[in-house]
Amino acid sequence: MSDLLDEQHAQVGLALLIANPALGAGRVFDGKVPDPTPPDPRYVLVYTVVEWPSGEGGIANALDHLSVTCRTTYYCHCVGLTAASARAMAMLARSSLLDVEPVIAGRSCGLIEQTEFVPPQRDETTGRLVMDAVAVYQFTSAPG
């Protein structure tokens, strides 16, 4: 039986992005851009990775040798028609996530921090030119 913790960790970041009135559900996508691509190409496409790493040297991080610390990473592809527009979408993602302490029942969560930023790059995979900047955010949680 699943405890749903992985999905709770993924959803907390998506909810924070969607709660930003400048983004909302229509500009935040979980792993896939709708088909057809939205007519307004300003959006944040989020890929989430939830990991349960062991402690230092491969030793689990609880007294019973179980991995209990969770690391969640959000890869936010901030898309716009121009480099400036992609940076503006990245700013909206930053203002939604950076330094926020997520709330997950039964977990003690650290602040979300930015770990990487890739400047806007050309992307023509949707059939039209857009610029895609990638901002990476991460937080850890433990039982609490």
Short mmCIF file of C-alpha atoms in Angstrom, two decimals:
data_model
loop_
_atom_site.label_atom_id
_atom_site.label_comp_id
_atom_site.label_asym_id
_atom_site.label_seq_id
_atom_site.Cartn_x
_atom_site.Cartn_y
_atom_site.Cartn_z
CA MET A 1 0.00 0.00 0.00
CA SER A 2 1.26 3.46 -0.86
CA ASP A 3 1.60 6.27 1.68
CA LEU A 4 1.18 8.91 -1.08
CA LEU A 5 4.15 10.91 0.28
CA ASP A 6 5.85 11.14 -3.11
CA GLU A 7 2.74 12.65 -4.69
CA GLN A 8 2.23 15.00 -1.73
CA HIS A 9 5.78 16.28 -2.19
CA ALA A 10 5.20 16.77 -5.93
CA GLN A 11 1.83 18.49 -5.48
CA VAL A 12 2.96 20.99 -2.85
CA GLY A 13 5.24 22.78 -5.35
CA LEU A 14 2.64 22.70 -8.12
CA ALA A 15 0.06 24.14 -5.72
CA LEU A 16 2.41 26.98 -4.77
CA LEU A 17 2.91 27.85 -8.45
CA ILE A 18 -0.81 27.66 -9.25
CA ALA A 19 -1.61 29.85 -6.21
CA ASN A 20 0.32 32.72 -7.83
CA PRO A 21 -2.45 34.83 -9.44
CA ALA A 22 -0.16 35.74 -12.35
CA LEU A 23 0.23 32.04 -13.18
CA GLY A 24 -2.82 30.04 -12.08
CA ALA A 25 -3.74 26.59 -13.34
CA GLY A 26 -3.79 27.78 -16.97
CA ARG A 27 -0.06 28.58 -17.00
CA VAL A 28 1.36 25.75 -14.86
CA PHE A 29 1.66 22.27 -16.34
CA ASP A 30 2.72 19.04 -14.62
CA GLY A 31 5.10 17.20 -16.95
CA LYS A 32 3.28 17.86 -20.22
CA VAL A 33 2.07 20.87 -22.17
CA PRO A 34 -1.50 20.34 -23.42
CA ASP A 35 -2.06 19.46 -27.06
CA PRO A 36 -2.73 21.72 -28.83
CA THR A 37 -0.14 24.03 -27.32
CA PRO A 38 -1.81 27.01 -25.61
CA PRO A 39 -2.11 30.05 -27.91
CA ASP A 40 -0.35 32.19 -25.28
CA PRO A 41 3.07 30.54 -24.96
CA ARG A 42 3.84 31.98 -21.51
CA TYR A 43 3.79 29.08 -19.08
CA VAL A 44 5.79 27.03 -16.56
CA LEU A 45 6.24 23.34 -17.35
CA VAL A 46 7.26 21.47 -14.19
CA TYR A 47 9.08 18.16 -13.94
CA THR A 48 9.27 16.88 -10.36
CA VAL A 49 11.72 14.36 -8.90
CA VAL A 50 11.10 12.91 -5.42
CA GLU A 51 14.07 11.01 -3.94
CA TRP A 52 14.65 9.16 -0.69
CA PRO A 53 18.46 9.23 -0.38
CA SER A 54 20.33 7.26 2.23
CA GLY A 55 22.56 9.06 4.70
CA GLU A 56 26.30 9.68 4.44
CA GLY A 57 28.29 6.73 3.09
CA GLY A 58 25.16 4.81 2.04
CA ILE A 59 23.94 4.38 5.61
CA ALA A 60 20.22 4.97 6.07
CA ASN A 61 19.29 8.09 7.99
CA ALA A 62 17.08 6.62 10.76
CA LEU A 63 17.91 4.49 13.78
CA ASP A 64 16.09 1.53 12.22
CA HIS A 65 18.22 1.99 9.05
CA LEU A 66 15.31 3.21 6.94
CA SER A 67 15.58 6.17 4.62
CA VAL A 68 13.27 8.84 6.04
CA THR A 69 14.60 12.07 4.52
CA CYS A 70 12.97 13.10 1.27
CA ARG A 71 14.52 15.45 -1.31
CA THR A 72 12.12 17.02 -3.81
CA THR A 73 13.35 18.82 -6.91
CA TYR A 74 11.24 20.93 -9.27
CA TYR A 75 12.61 21.56 -12.77
CA CYS A 76 10.64 24.61 -13.92
CA HIS A 77 10.79 25.25 -17.66
CA CYS A 78 9.81 28.91 -17.85
CA VAL A 79 8.59 29.56 -21.37
CA GLY A 80 7.84 32.76 -23.28
CA LEU A 81 8.04 34.20 -26.80
CA THR A 82 11.20 36.16 -26.02
CA ALA A 83 14.15 35.82 -23.65
CA ALA A 84 12.69 38.64 -21.55
CA SER A 85 9.34 36.87 -21.39
CA ALA A 86 11.01 33.60 -20.33
CA ARG A 87 12.89 35.49 -17.59
CA ALA A 88 9.59 37.08 -16.48
CA MET A 89 8.03 33.61 -16.17
CA ALA A 90 11.12 32.51 -14.21
CA MET A 91 10.58 35.47 -11.88
CA LEU A 92 7.00 34.34 -11.30
CA ALA A 93 8.21 30.81 -10.50
CA ARG A 94 10.84 32.24 -8.14
CA SER A 95 8.33 34.43 -6.33
CA SER A 96 6.08 31.36 -5.90
CA LEU A 97 8.70 28.92 -4.60
CA LEU A 98 11.89 30.52 -3.26
CA ASP A 99 12.23 30.56 0.54
CA VAL A 100 8.79 29.03 1.07
CA GLU A 101 8.48 26.35 3.76
CA PRO A 102 6.10 23.75 2.30
CA VAL A 103 3.45 22.17 4.52
CA ILE A 104 3.03 18.39 4.34
CA ALA A 105 1.16 16.63 7.15
CA GLY A 106 3.51 14.64 9.39
CA ARG A 107 6.66 16.09 7.78
CA SER A 108 9.09 18.80 8.78
CA CYS A 109 10.01 20.65 5.58
CA GLY A 110 12.98 22.89 4.93
CA LEU A 111 12.78 26.06 2.88
CA ILE A 112 12.66 25.72 -0.90
CA GLU A 113 15.93 26.92 -2.38
CA GLN A 114 17.07 27.55 -5.94
CA THR A 115 19.88 25.22 -6.96
CA GLU A 116 20.38 26.10 -10.62
CA PHE A 117 19.29 28.42 -13.43
CA VAL A 118 19.81 27.83 -17.15
CA PRO A 119 19.39 31.00 -19.24
CA PRO A 120 16.72 31.14 -21.95
CA GLN A 121 17.37 28.86 -24.91
CA ARG A 122 15.60 28.66 -28.28
CA ASP A 123 12.98 25.89 -28.51
CA GLU A 124 11.07 25.16 -31.70
CA THR A 125 9.71 21.71 -30.75
CA THR A 126 6.15 23.06 -30.47
CA GLY A 127 6.19 24.31 -34.07
CA ARG A 128 6.78 27.95 -33.10
CA LEU A 129 9.82 29.63 -31.65
CA VAL A 130 9.71 30.08 -27.88
CA MET A 131 12.42 30.70 -25.33
CA ASP A 132 12.83 28.26 -22.44
CA ALA A 133 14.68 29.16 -19.22
CA VAL A 134 15.06 26.39 -16.64
CA ALA A 135 14.97 27.20 -12.92
CA VAL A 136 15.62 24.34 -10.50
CA TYR A 137 14.25 24.39 -6.94
CA GLN A 138 14.69 21.88 -4.14
CA PHE A 139 13.70 21.17 -0.55
CA THR A 140 14.09 18.35 1.93
CA SER A 141 11.68 16.96 4.46
CA ALA A 142 11.88 14.52 7.35
CA PRO A 143 9.33 13.04 9.74
CA GLY A 144 8.13 15.71 12.04
#
